[in-house]
Amino acid sequence: MNFNTILVSIKDRLAQITINRPKKLNALNEETISELSLAFEKLEEDQRIKVIVLTGSGEKAFVAGADISEFSNFSEQEGSLLARIGQEKLFNYIENLSKPVIAAINGFALGGGLELAMCCHFRIASDNAKMGLPEVSLGVIPGYGGTQRLPQLVGKGKAMEMIMTAGMISAQEAKACALVNEVTTQEELLPTTQKIANKILKNSSIAISAAIRAVNAGFEDGTNGFNTEIEEFGACFGTADFKEGTSAFLAKRRPSF
Ligand code: COA
């Protein structure tokens, strides 16, 4: 896969997408959003790939936000279109991907950058990372799902504070409020993320996809997550992975999914 603004590498069943505009702190311009969207679509279709890691290039930034230079002259209509297309094409798409997506936050994750990390299934950060939603300092609000996903992750009060102050929090503070799961050194960020990915790879991808759908259902308007869980749970009983997982347990051997 050849792109201008991102790099995609594949090793065994693990894919890594690296946003690659380090001189602009990996800010998300239209091209980057389109390329990310295409890369995720291709990886979703690729049966070999079981886990995806998303990170930024360089030592300074994961993503320092949406590219401010691209939207500073936008009208109201263009503004809503920017948010709608971004949410539908990329942010919601990642959240609902059938394969686990882990954000490895290697530096600034601001605005659209934090929103991108938040639509991943979970996040690991290096100790130099700084996170925040600075949009109100620009006279706008988060538009790629930040007002919805930040409260889901850190609670309403903390999210309100972060959005209203437009301030940044450290990786340790982000861990304390459950925005990230782990904090590592910069050198250890990708090895630690890969170690977690390797644990995931031992498990049933079919069951993991079902779990993603069930967890996400609880956050969908008008969907009863408990009912989705019952349906997905039942459907697992018809899969070869369920037969393999339970037979392997009873035979005291490792399952081969
Ligand atoms: N959009 C467009 N360009 C951006 C950007 C963004 N969100 N974030 C950084 N850049 C560009 C800068 O304009 C600069 O480009 P230049 O070298 O051509 O002038 C380059 O990336 C490096 O950024 P710089 O500001 O010089 O780095 P810094 O270390 O002094 O500051 C930040 C780092 C992250 C604090 C600062 O870049 C920043 O505040 N960025 C905007 C964050 C933001 O508001 N994001 C939300 C957008 S909705």
PDB file of C-alpha atoms and ligand atoms in Angstrom:
ATOM      1  CA  MET A   1       0.000   0.000   0.000  1.00  0.00           C
ATOM      2  CA  ASN A   2       1.578   3.283  -1.142  1.00  0.00           C
ATOM      3  CA  PHE A   3       0.423   6.572   0.335  1.00  0.00           C
ATOM      4  CA  ASN A   4       1.768  10.132   0.571  1.00  0.00           C
ATOM      5  CA  THR A   5       0.947  10.940   4.176  1.00  0.00           C
ATOM      6  CA  ILE A   6       0.895   7.588   5.953  1.00  0.00           C
ATOM      7  CA  LEU A   7       3.029   4.448   6.086  1.00  0.00           C
ATOM      8  CA  VAL A   8       1.548   0.982   6.362  1.00  0.00           C
ATOM      9  CA  SER A   9       3.658  -1.993   7.405  1.00  0.00           C
ATOM     10  CA  ILE A  10       2.566  -5.566   7.910  1.00  0.00           C
ATOM     11  CA  LYS A  11       4.365  -8.198   9.968  1.00  0.00           C
ATOM     12  CA  ASP A  12       2.694 -11.545  10.434  1.00  0.00           C
ATOM     13  CA  ARG A  13      -0.874 -10.788  11.454  1.00  0.00           C
ATOM     14  CA  LEU A  14      -0.127  -7.316  12.812  1.00  0.00           C
ATOM     15  CA  ALA A  15      -0.429  -4.123  10.747  1.00  0.00           C
ATOM     16  CA  GLN A  16       0.988  -0.758  11.737  1.00  0.00           C
ATOM     17  CA  ILE A  17      -0.240   2.523  10.305  1.00  0.00           C
ATOM     18  CA  THR A  18       2.074   5.480  10.907  1.00  0.00           C
ATOM     19  CA  ILE A  19       0.848   8.989  10.182  1.00  0.00           C
ATOM     20  CA  ASN A  20       3.794  10.530   8.404  1.00  0.00           C
ATOM     21  CA  ARG A  21       3.785  14.321   8.250  1.00  0.00           C
ATOM     22  CA  PRO A  22       6.302  14.936  11.043  1.00  0.00           C
ATOM     23  CA  LYS A  23       7.130  18.500   9.910  1.00  0.00           C
ATOM     24  CA  LYS A  24       3.469  19.404  10.492  1.00  0.00           C
ATOM     25  CA  LEU A  25       3.337  17.313  13.667  1.00  0.00           C
ATOM     26  CA  ASN A  26       1.252  14.784  11.711  1.00  0.00           C
ATOM     27  CA  ALA A  27      -1.711  17.197  11.527  1.00  0.00           C
ATOM     28  CA  LEU A  28      -4.704  15.636   9.784  1.00  0.00           C
ATOM     29  CA  ASN A  29      -5.330  17.264   6.417  1.00  0.00           C
ATOM     30  CA  GLU A  30      -7.901  16.070   3.901  1.00  0.00           C
ATOM     31  CA  GLU A  31      -5.418  13.794   2.166  1.00  0.00           C
ATOM     32  CA  THR A  32      -4.368  12.160   5.444  1.00  0.00           C
ATOM     33  CA  ILE A  33      -7.990  11.539   6.426  1.00  0.00           C
ATOM     34  CA  SER A  34      -8.693   9.975   2.996  1.00  0.00           C
ATOM     35  CA  GLU A  35      -5.568   7.843   3.068  1.00  0.00           C
ATOM     36  CA  LEU A  36      -6.226   6.666   6.616  1.00  0.00           C
ATOM     37  CA  SER A  37      -9.760   5.800   5.661  1.00  0.00           C
ATOM     38  CA  LEU A  38      -8.587   3.789   2.639  1.00  0.00           C
ATOM     39  CA  ALA A  39      -5.853   2.027   4.622  1.00  0.00           C
ATOM     40  CA  PHE A  40      -8.311   0.977   7.348  1.00  0.00           C
ATOM     41  CA  GLU A  41     -10.761  -0.278   4.709  1.00  0.00           C
ATOM     42  CA  LYS A  42      -8.046  -2.377   3.065  1.00  0.00           C
ATOM     43  CA  LEU A  43      -6.824  -3.782   6.383  1.00  0.00           C
ATOM     44  CA  GLU A  44     -10.399  -4.589   7.403  1.00  0.00           C
ATOM     45  CA  GLU A  45     -10.797  -6.626   4.196  1.00  0.00           C
ATOM     46  CA  ASP A  46      -7.389  -8.329   4.501  1.00  0.00           C
ATOM     47  CA  GLN A  47      -8.077 -11.693   6.158  1.00  0.00           C
ATOM     48  CA  ARG A  48      -4.424 -12.059   7.226  1.00  0.00           C
ATOM     49  CA  ILE A  49      -4.550  -9.006   9.498  1.00  0.00           C
ATOM     50  CA  LYS A  50      -5.815  -9.534  13.048  1.00  0.00           C
ATOM     51  CA  VAL A  51      -4.655  -6.428  14.956  1.00  0.00           C
ATOM     52  CA  ILE A  52      -3.851  -2.859  13.849  1.00  0.00           C
ATOM     53  CA  VAL A  53      -1.572  -0.373  15.634  1.00  0.00           C
ATOM     54  CA  LEU A  54      -1.903   3.327  14.849  1.00  0.00           C
ATOM     55  CA  THR A  55       0.943   5.722  15.659  1.00  0.00           C
ATOM     56  CA  GLY A  56       2.647   8.926  14.496  1.00  0.00           C
ATOM     57  CA  SER A  57       6.078   9.427  12.985  1.00  0.00           C
ATOM     58  CA  GLY A  58       8.815  11.404  14.698  1.00  0.00           C
ATOM     59  CA  GLU A  59       9.444  11.854  18.394  1.00  0.00           C
ATOM     60  CA  LYS A  60       7.199  14.827  18.954  1.00  0.00           C
ATOM     61  CA  ALA A  61       3.668  14.073  17.890  1.00  0.00           C
ATOM     62  CA  PHE A  62       1.062  11.375  17.457  1.00  0.00           C
ATOM     63  CA  VAL A  63      -1.203  13.936  15.725  1.00  0.00           C
ATOM     64  CA  ALA A  64      -1.324  17.652  16.678  1.00  0.00           C
ATOM     65  CA  GLY A  65      -4.899  17.997  15.455  1.00  0.00           C
ATOM     66  CA  ALA A  66      -6.854  18.654  12.319  1.00  0.00           C
ATOM     67  CA  ASP A  67      -4.872  20.807   9.892  1.00  0.00           C
ATOM     68  CA  ILE A  68      -5.881  24.320  10.939  1.00  0.00           C
ATOM     69  CA  SER A  69      -4.551  25.845   7.707  1.00  0.00           C
ATOM     70  CA  GLU A  70      -7.120  23.883   5.686  1.00  0.00           C
ATOM     71  CA  PHE A  71     -10.297  24.966   7.467  1.00  0.00           C
ATOM     72  CA  SER A  72      -9.619  28.494   8.718  1.00  0.00           C
ATOM     73  CA  ASN A  73     -11.716  30.021   5.880  1.00  0.00           C
ATOM     74  CA  PHE A  74     -14.560  27.504   5.965  1.00  0.00           C
ATOM     75  CA  SER A  75     -18.238  28.525   6.044  1.00  0.00           C
ATOM     76  CA  GLU A  76     -20.745  26.995   8.498  1.00  0.00           C
ATOM     77  CA  GLN A  77     -21.821  24.462   5.870  1.00  0.00           C
ATOM     78  CA  GLU A  78     -18.252  23.513   5.050  1.00  0.00           C
ATOM     79  CA  GLY A  79     -17.543  23.174   8.773  1.00  0.00           C
ATOM     80  CA  SER A  80     -20.381  20.724   9.344  1.00  0.00           C
ATOM     81  CA  LEU A  81     -19.448  18.775   6.233  1.00  0.00           C
ATOM     82  CA  LEU A  82     -15.839  18.509   7.456  1.00  0.00           C
ATOM     83  CA  ALA A  83     -17.005  17.013  10.756  1.00  0.00           C
ATOM     84  CA  ARG A  84     -19.648  14.756   9.190  1.00  0.00           C
ATOM     85  CA  ILE A  85     -17.402  13.289   6.498  1.00  0.00           C
ATOM     86  CA  GLY A  86     -14.528  12.809   8.960  1.00  0.00           C
ATOM     87  CA  GLN A  87     -16.751  11.088  11.512  1.00  0.00           C
ATOM     88  CA  GLU A  88     -18.447   8.818   8.987  1.00  0.00           C
ATOM     89  CA  LYS A  89     -15.443   7.984   6.813  1.00  0.00           C
ATOM     90  CA  LEU A  90     -12.841   7.548   9.486  1.00  0.00           C
ATOM     91  CA  PHE A  91     -13.560   8.016  13.179  1.00  0.00           C
ATOM     92  CA  ASN A  92     -16.759   5.965  13.454  1.00  0.00           C
ATOM     93  CA  TYR A  93     -15.369   3.501  10.937  1.00  0.00           C
ATOM     94  CA  ILE A  94     -12.311   2.777  13.125  1.00  0.00           C
ATOM     95  CA  GLU A  95     -14.454   2.435  16.257  1.00  0.00           C
ATOM     96  CA  ASN A  96     -16.623  -0.154  14.510  1.00  0.00           C
ATOM     97  CA  LEU A  97     -13.816  -2.039  12.799  1.00  0.00           C
ATOM     98  CA  SER A  98     -14.053  -5.794  13.376  1.00  0.00           C
ATOM     99  CA  LYS A  99     -10.341  -5.943  14.309  1.00  0.00           C
ATOM    100  CA  PRO A 100      -8.761  -4.407  17.399  1.00  0.00           C
ATOM    101  CA  VAL A 101      -7.126  -1.027  16.758  1.00  0.00           C
ATOM    102  CA  ILE A 102      -4.612   0.165  19.359  1.00  0.00           C
ATOM    103  CA  ALA A 103      -3.387   3.772  19.416  1.00  0.00           C
ATOM    104  CA  ALA A 104       0.290   4.079  20.345  1.00  0.00           C
ATOM    105  CA  ILE A 105       0.442   7.755  21.351  1.00  0.00           C
ATOM    106  CA  ASN A 106       4.046   8.845  20.873  1.00  0.00           C
ATOM    107  CA  GLY A 107       3.742  12.599  21.568  1.00  0.00           C
ATOM    108  CA  PHE A 108       1.158  15.370  21.193  1.00  0.00           C
ATOM    109  CA  ALA A 109      -2.380  14.036  20.687  1.00  0.00           C
ATOM    110  CA  LEU A 110      -4.396  17.223  20.392  1.00  0.00           C
ATOM    111  CA  GLY A 111      -7.810  18.000  18.958  1.00  0.00           C
ATOM    112  CA  GLY A 112      -8.437  15.655  16.036  1.00  0.00           C
ATOM    113  CA  GLY A 113      -5.339  13.732  17.156  1.00  0.00           C
ATOM    114  CA  LEU A 114      -6.835  12.883  20.530  1.00  0.00           C
ATOM    115  CA  GLU A 115     -10.164  12.205  18.822  1.00  0.00           C
ATOM    116  CA  LEU A 116      -8.382   9.770  16.509  1.00  0.00           C
ATOM    117  CA  ALA A 117      -6.751   8.032  19.479  1.00  0.00           C
ATOM    118  CA  MET A 118     -10.118   7.906  21.264  1.00  0.00           C
ATOM    119  CA  CYS A 119     -11.915   6.133  18.426  1.00  0.00           C
ATOM    120  CA  CYS A 120      -9.304   3.362  18.598  1.00  0.00           C
ATOM    121  CA  HIS A 121     -10.302   0.481  20.866  1.00  0.00           C
ATOM    122  CA  PHE A 122      -7.702   1.429  23.487  1.00  0.00           C
ATOM    123  CA  ARG A 123      -4.589   3.556  23.946  1.00  0.00           C
ATOM    124  CA  ILE A 124      -0.975   3.200  25.148  1.00  0.00           C
ATOM    125  CA  ALA A 125       1.109   6.374  25.558  1.00  0.00           C
ATOM    126  CA  SER A 126       4.787   7.217  25.867  1.00  0.00           C
ATOM    127  CA  ASP A 127       5.801   9.351  28.832  1.00  0.00           C
ATOM    128  CA  ASN A 128       6.389  12.469  26.677  1.00  0.00           C
ATOM    129  CA  ALA A 129       2.811  12.416  25.325  1.00  0.00           C
ATOM    130  CA  LYS A 130       0.526  15.364  25.943  1.00  0.00           C
ATOM    131  CA  MET A 131      -3.192  15.146  25.324  1.00  0.00           C
ATOM    132  CA  GLY A 132      -5.981  17.668  25.062  1.00  0.00           C
ATOM    133  CA  LEU A 133      -8.876  19.110  23.107  1.00  0.00           C
ATOM    134  CA  PRO A 134      -7.774  22.725  22.463  1.00  0.00           C
ATOM    135  CA  GLU A 135     -10.578  23.567  20.002  1.00  0.00           C
ATOM    136  CA  VAL A 136     -12.322  26.218  22.111  1.00  0.00           C
ATOM    137  CA  SER A 137      -9.055  28.198  22.106  1.00  0.00           C
ATOM    138  CA  LEU A 138      -9.598  28.439  18.321  1.00  0.00           C
ATOM    139  CA  GLY A 139     -13.252  29.426  18.650  1.00  0.00           C
ATOM    140  CA  VAL A 140     -14.602  26.031  17.635  1.00  0.00           C
ATOM    141  CA  ILE A 141     -15.508  22.762  19.395  1.00  0.00           C
ATOM    142  CA  PRO A 142     -14.217  19.224  18.828  1.00  0.00           C
ATOM    143  CA  GLY A 143     -15.865  17.895  15.656  1.00  0.00           C
ATOM    144  CA  TYR A 144     -14.546  14.371  15.257  1.00  0.00           C
ATOM    145  CA  GLY A 145     -16.452  12.862  18.181  1.00  0.00           C
ATOM    146  CA  GLY A 146     -14.449  14.427  21.031  1.00  0.00           C
ATOM    147  CA  THR A 147     -17.446  15.788  22.932  1.00  0.00           C
ATOM    148  CA  GLN A 148     -18.911  12.268  22.964  1.00  0.00           C
ATOM    149  CA  ARG A 149     -15.939   9.930  23.397  1.00  0.00           C
ATOM    150  CA  LEU A 150     -13.986  11.946  25.978  1.00  0.00           C
ATOM    151  CA  PRO A 151     -16.860  11.860  28.528  1.00  0.00           C
ATOM    152  CA  GLN A 152     -17.308   8.129  27.823  1.00  0.00           C
ATOM    153  CA  LEU A 153     -13.668   7.514  28.696  1.00  0.00           C
ATOM    154  CA  VAL A 154     -12.885   9.945  31.517  1.00  0.00           C
ATOM    155  CA  GLY A 155     -16.333  10.918  32.859  1.00  0.00           C
ATOM    156  CA  LYS A 156     -18.368  14.036  32.189  1.00  0.00           C
ATOM    157  CA  GLY A 157     -16.756  16.390  34.712  1.00  0.00           C
ATOM    158  CA  LYS A 158     -13.151  15.723  33.675  1.00  0.00           C
ATOM    159  CA  ALA A 159     -14.140  15.939  29.994  1.00  0.00           C
ATOM    160  CA  MET A 160     -15.908  19.256  30.562  1.00  0.00           C
ATOM    161  CA  GLU A 161     -12.809  20.601  32.321  1.00  0.00           C
ATOM    162  CA  MET A 162     -10.461  19.443  29.557  1.00  0.00           C
ATOM    163  CA  ILE A 163     -12.691  20.851  26.805  1.00  0.00           C
ATOM    164  CA  MET A 164     -13.395  24.178  28.569  1.00  0.00           C
ATOM    165  CA  THR A 165      -9.792  24.876  29.620  1.00  0.00           C
ATOM    166  CA  ALA A 166      -8.387  23.672  26.264  1.00  0.00           C
ATOM    167  CA  GLY A 167      -5.451  22.496  28.374  1.00  0.00           C
ATOM    168  CA  MET A 168      -3.135  19.544  27.912  1.00  0.00           C
ATOM    169  CA  ILE A 169      -2.686  16.671  30.329  1.00  0.00           C
ATOM    170  CA  SER A 170       0.421  14.505  30.718  1.00  0.00           C
ATOM    171  CA  ALA A 171       0.563  10.802  29.927  1.00  0.00           C
ATOM    172  CA  GLN A 172       0.500   9.985  33.657  1.00  0.00           C
ATOM    173  CA  GLU A 173      -2.582  12.170  34.194  1.00  0.00           C
ATOM    174  CA  ALA A 174      -4.189  10.496  31.172  1.00  0.00           C
ATOM    175  CA  LYS A 175      -3.550   7.111  32.758  1.00  0.00           C
ATOM    176  CA  ALA A 176      -4.986   8.274  36.067  1.00  0.00           C
ATOM    177  CA  CYS A 177      -8.268   9.188  34.346  1.00  0.00           C
ATOM    178  CA  ALA A 178      -8.343   6.029  32.168  1.00  0.00           C
ATOM    179  CA  LEU A 179      -7.793   7.882  28.909  1.00  0.00           C
ATOM    180  CA  VAL A 180      -4.779   5.641  28.281  1.00  0.00           C
ATOM    181  CA  ASN A 181      -4.211   2.140  29.626  1.00  0.00           C
ATOM    182  CA  GLU A 182      -0.418   2.177  29.986  1.00  0.00           C
ATOM    183  CA  VAL A 183       2.466   4.630  29.955  1.00  0.00           C
ATOM    184  CA  THR A 184       5.910   3.571  28.739  1.00  0.00           C
ATOM    185  CA  THR A 185       9.183   5.207  27.767  1.00  0.00           C
ATOM    186  CA  GLN A 186       9.384   6.411  24.160  1.00  0.00           C
ATOM    187  CA  GLU A 187      11.645   3.464  23.275  1.00  0.00           C
ATOM    188  CA  GLU A 188       9.287   0.942  24.822  1.00  0.00           C
ATOM    189  CA  LEU A 189       6.074   2.308  23.295  1.00  0.00           C
ATOM    190  CA  LEU A 190       5.932   0.115  20.192  1.00  0.00           C
ATOM    191  CA  PRO A 191       7.436  -3.016  21.826  1.00  0.00           C
ATOM    192  CA  THR A 192       4.888  -2.744  24.678  1.00  0.00           C
ATOM    193  CA  THR A 193       2.037  -2.206  22.211  1.00  0.00           C
ATOM    194  CA  GLN A 194       3.212  -5.208  20.196  1.00  0.00           C
ATOM    195  CA  LYS A 195       3.382  -7.337  23.345  1.00  0.00           C
ATOM    196  CA  ILE A 196      -0.270  -6.521  24.062  1.00  0.00           C
ATOM    197  CA  ALA A 197      -1.128  -7.169  20.408  1.00  0.00           C
ATOM    198  CA  ASN A 198       0.573 -10.571  20.647  1.00  0.00           C
ATOM    199  CA  LYS A 199      -1.644 -11.493  23.607  1.00  0.00           C
ATOM    200  CA  ILE A 200      -4.698 -10.524  21.542  1.00  0.00           C
ATOM    201  CA  LEU A 201      -3.417 -12.601  18.602  1.00  0.00           C
ATOM    202  CA  LYS A 202      -3.609 -15.782  20.700  1.00  0.00           C
ATOM    203  CA  ASN A 203      -7.379 -15.414  21.026  1.00  0.00           C
ATOM    204  CA  SER A 204     -10.282 -16.002  18.680  1.00  0.00           C
ATOM    205  CA  SER A 205     -10.630 -13.141  16.160  1.00  0.00           C
ATOM    206  CA  ILE A 206     -14.255 -14.104  15.600  1.00  0.00           C
ATOM    207  CA  ALA A 207     -15.017 -13.803  19.317  1.00  0.00           C
ATOM    208  CA  ILE A 208     -13.045 -10.532  19.540  1.00  0.00           C
ATOM    209  CA  SER A 209     -15.123  -9.022  16.692  1.00  0.00           C
ATOM    210  CA  ALA A 210     -18.293 -10.083  18.494  1.00  0.00           C
ATOM    211  CA  ALA A 211     -17.006  -8.492  21.720  1.00  0.00           C
ATOM    212  CA  ILE A 212     -16.241  -5.217  19.902  1.00  0.00           C
ATOM    213  CA  ARG A 213     -19.798  -5.150  18.521  1.00  0.00           C
ATOM    214  CA  ALA A 214     -21.300  -5.904  21.941  1.00  0.00           C
ATOM    215  CA  VAL A 215     -19.240  -3.276  23.790  1.00  0.00           C
ATOM    216  CA  ASN A 216     -19.949  -0.634  21.132  1.00  0.00           C
ATOM    217  CA  ALA A 217     -23.680  -1.461  21.196  1.00  0.00           C
ATOM    218  CA  GLY A 218     -23.867  -0.181  24.766  1.00  0.00           C
ATOM    219  CA  PHE A 219     -22.847   3.269  23.539  1.00  0.00           C
ATOM    220  CA  GLU A 220     -25.259   3.392  20.590  1.00  0.00           C
ATOM    221  CA  ASP A 221     -28.428   5.424  20.834  1.00  0.00           C
ATOM    222  CA  GLY A 222     -31.518   3.213  20.831  1.00  0.00           C
ATOM    223  CA  THR A 223     -29.593  -0.069  21.071  1.00  0.00           C
ATOM    224  CA  ASN A 224     -29.794  -2.326  24.087  1.00  0.00           C
ATOM    225  CA  GLY A 225     -26.219  -3.508  24.631  1.00  0.00           C
ATOM    226  CA  PHE A 226     -27.341  -6.409  26.830  1.00  0.00           C
ATOM    227  CA  ASN A 227     -29.523  -7.729  24.001  1.00  0.00           C
ATOM    228  CA  THR A 228     -26.664  -7.366  21.536  1.00  0.00           C
ATOM    229  CA  GLU A 229     -24.479  -9.302  23.966  1.00  0.00           C
ATOM    230  CA  ILE A 230     -27.038 -12.143  24.151  1.00  0.00           C
ATOM    231  CA  GLU A 231     -27.235 -12.343  20.346  1.00  0.00           C
ATOM    232  CA  GLU A 232     -23.468 -12.197  19.846  1.00  0.00           C
ATOM    233  CA  PHE A 233     -22.905 -14.709  22.665  1.00  0.00           C
ATOM    234  CA  GLY A 234     -25.345 -17.139  21.046  1.00  0.00           C
ATOM    235  CA  ALA A 235     -23.815 -16.671  17.594  1.00  0.00           C
ATOM    236  CA  CYS A 236     -20.387 -17.655  18.966  1.00  0.00           C
ATOM    237  CA  PHE A 237     -21.723 -21.163  19.671  1.00  0.00           C
ATOM    238  CA  GLY A 238     -22.063 -21.722  15.934  1.00  0.00           C
ATOM    239  CA  THR A 239     -18.446 -20.893  15.132  1.00  0.00           C
ATOM    240  CA  ALA A 240     -15.496 -23.203  14.529  1.00  0.00           C
ATOM    241  CA  ASP A 241     -13.484 -21.050  16.960  1.00  0.00           C
ATOM    242  CA  PHE A 242     -15.888 -21.906  19.782  1.00  0.00           C
ATOM    243  CA  LYS A 243     -15.564 -25.625  19.028  1.00  0.00           C
ATOM    244  CA  GLU A 244     -11.775 -25.298  18.891  1.00  0.00           C
ATOM    245  CA  GLY A 245     -11.490 -23.123  22.030  1.00  0.00           C
ATOM    246  CA  THR A 246     -13.675 -25.342  24.201  1.00  0.00           C
ATOM    247  CA  SER A 247     -12.245 -28.644  22.853  1.00  0.00           C
ATOM    248  CA  ALA A 248      -8.700 -27.373  23.421  1.00  0.00           C
ATOM    249  CA  PHE A 249      -9.540 -26.406  27.006  1.00  0.00           C
ATOM    250  CA  LEU A 250     -11.084 -29.797  27.746  1.00  0.00           C
ATOM    251  CA  ALA A 251      -8.178 -31.628  26.087  1.00  0.00           C
ATOM    252  CA  LYS A 252      -5.706 -29.497  28.099  1.00  0.00           C
ATOM    253  CA  ARG A 253      -3.993 -28.143  24.967  1.00  0.00           C
ATOM    254  CA  ARG A 254      -3.551 -24.684  23.480  1.00  0.00           C
ATOM    255  CA  PRO A 255      -6.274 -23.668  21.010  1.00  0.00           C
ATOM    256  CA  SER A 256      -5.300 -23.037  17.423  1.00  0.00           C
ATOM    257  CA  PHE A 257      -7.562 -20.355  15.980  1.00  0.00           C
TER     258      PHE A 257
HETATM  259  N1  COA B   1      -2.594  22.239  11.975  1.00  0.00           N
HETATM  260  C1  COA B   1      -1.736  22.706  11.059  1.00  0.00           C
HETATM  261  N2  COA B   1      -0.416  22.816  11.293  1.00  0.00           N
HETATM  262  C2  COA B   1       0.036  22.423  12.493  1.00  0.00           C
HETATM  263  C3  COA B   1      -0.826  21.939  13.491  1.00  0.00           C
HETATM  264  C4  COA B   1      -2.207  21.841  13.197  1.00  0.00           C
HETATM  265  N3  COA B   1      -3.087  21.356  14.059  1.00  0.00           N
HETATM  266  N4  COA B   1      -0.084  21.651  14.592  1.00  0.00           N
HETATM  267  C5  COA B   1       1.179  21.945  14.287  1.00  0.00           C
HETATM  268  N5  COA B   1       1.263  22.415  13.017  1.00  0.00           N
HETATM  269  C6  COA B   1       2.467  22.860  12.288  1.00  0.00           C
HETATM  270  C7  COA B   1       2.904  24.250  12.724  1.00  0.00           C
HETATM  271  O1  COA B   1       2.162  25.236  12.048  1.00  0.00           O
HETATM  272  C8  COA B   1       4.348  24.210  12.321  1.00  0.00           C
HETATM  273  O2  COA B   1       4.441  24.396  10.919  1.00  0.00           O
HETATM  274  P1  COA B   1       5.576  25.399  10.278  1.00  0.00           P
HETATM  275  O3  COA B   1       6.883  24.790  10.729  1.00  0.00           O
HETATM  276  O4  COA B   1       5.348  25.286   8.811  1.00  0.00           O
HETATM  277  O5  COA B   1       5.324  26.718  10.874  1.00  0.00           O
HETATM  278  C9  COA B   1       4.772  22.781  12.606  1.00  0.00           C
HETATM  279  O6  COA B   1       3.561  22.027  12.627  1.00  0.00           O
HETATM  280  C10 COA B   1       5.458  22.596  13.941  1.00  0.00           C
HETATM  281  O7  COA B   1       4.618  23.122  14.941  1.00  0.00           O
HETATM  282  P2  COA B   1       5.087  24.229  16.018  1.00  0.00           P
HETATM  283  O8  COA B   1       3.875  24.950  16.494  1.00  0.00           O
HETATM  284  O9  COA B   1       6.201  25.046  15.466  1.00  0.00           O
HETATM  285  O10 COA B   1       5.667  23.268  17.173  1.00  0.00           O
HETATM  286  P3  COA B   1       5.795  23.624  18.732  1.00  0.00           P
HETATM  287  O11 COA B   1       6.610  22.529  19.318  1.00  0.00           O
HETATM  288  O12 COA B   1       6.215  25.027  18.931  1.00  0.00           O
HETATM  289  O13 COA B   1       4.277  23.499  19.304  1.00  0.00           O
HETATM  290  C11 COA B   1       2.103  22.472  19.539  1.00  0.00           C
HETATM  291  C12 COA B   1       3.624  22.253  19.314  1.00  0.00           C
HETATM  292  C13 COA B   1       1.435  21.107  19.365  1.00  0.00           C
HETATM  293  C14 COA B   1       1.873  22.999  20.961  1.00  0.00           C
HETATM  294  C15 COA B   1       1.565  23.492  18.509  1.00  0.00           C
HETATM  295  O14 COA B   1       1.994  23.073  17.225  1.00  0.00           O
HETATM  296  C16 COA B   1       0.068  23.604  18.483  1.00  0.00           C
HETATM  297  O15 COA B   1      -0.509  24.236  19.377  1.00  0.00           O
HETATM  298  N6  COA B   1      -0.591  23.050  17.445  1.00  0.00           N
HETATM  299  C17 COA B   1      -2.010  23.183  17.264  1.00  0.00           C
HETATM  300  C18 COA B   1      -2.765  22.285  18.232  1.00  0.00           C
HETATM  301  C19 COA B   1      -4.256  22.449  18.044  1.00  0.00           C
HETATM  302  O16 COA B   1      -4.828  23.475  18.338  1.00  0.00           O
HETATM  303  N7  COA B   1      -4.888  21.383  17.559  1.00  0.00           N
HETATM  304  C20 COA B   1      -6.317  21.355  17.384  1.00  0.00           C
HETATM  305  C21 COA B   1      -6.699  21.685  16.014  1.00  0.00           C
HETATM  306  S1  COA B   1      -8.460  21.664  15.823  1.00  0.00           S
END
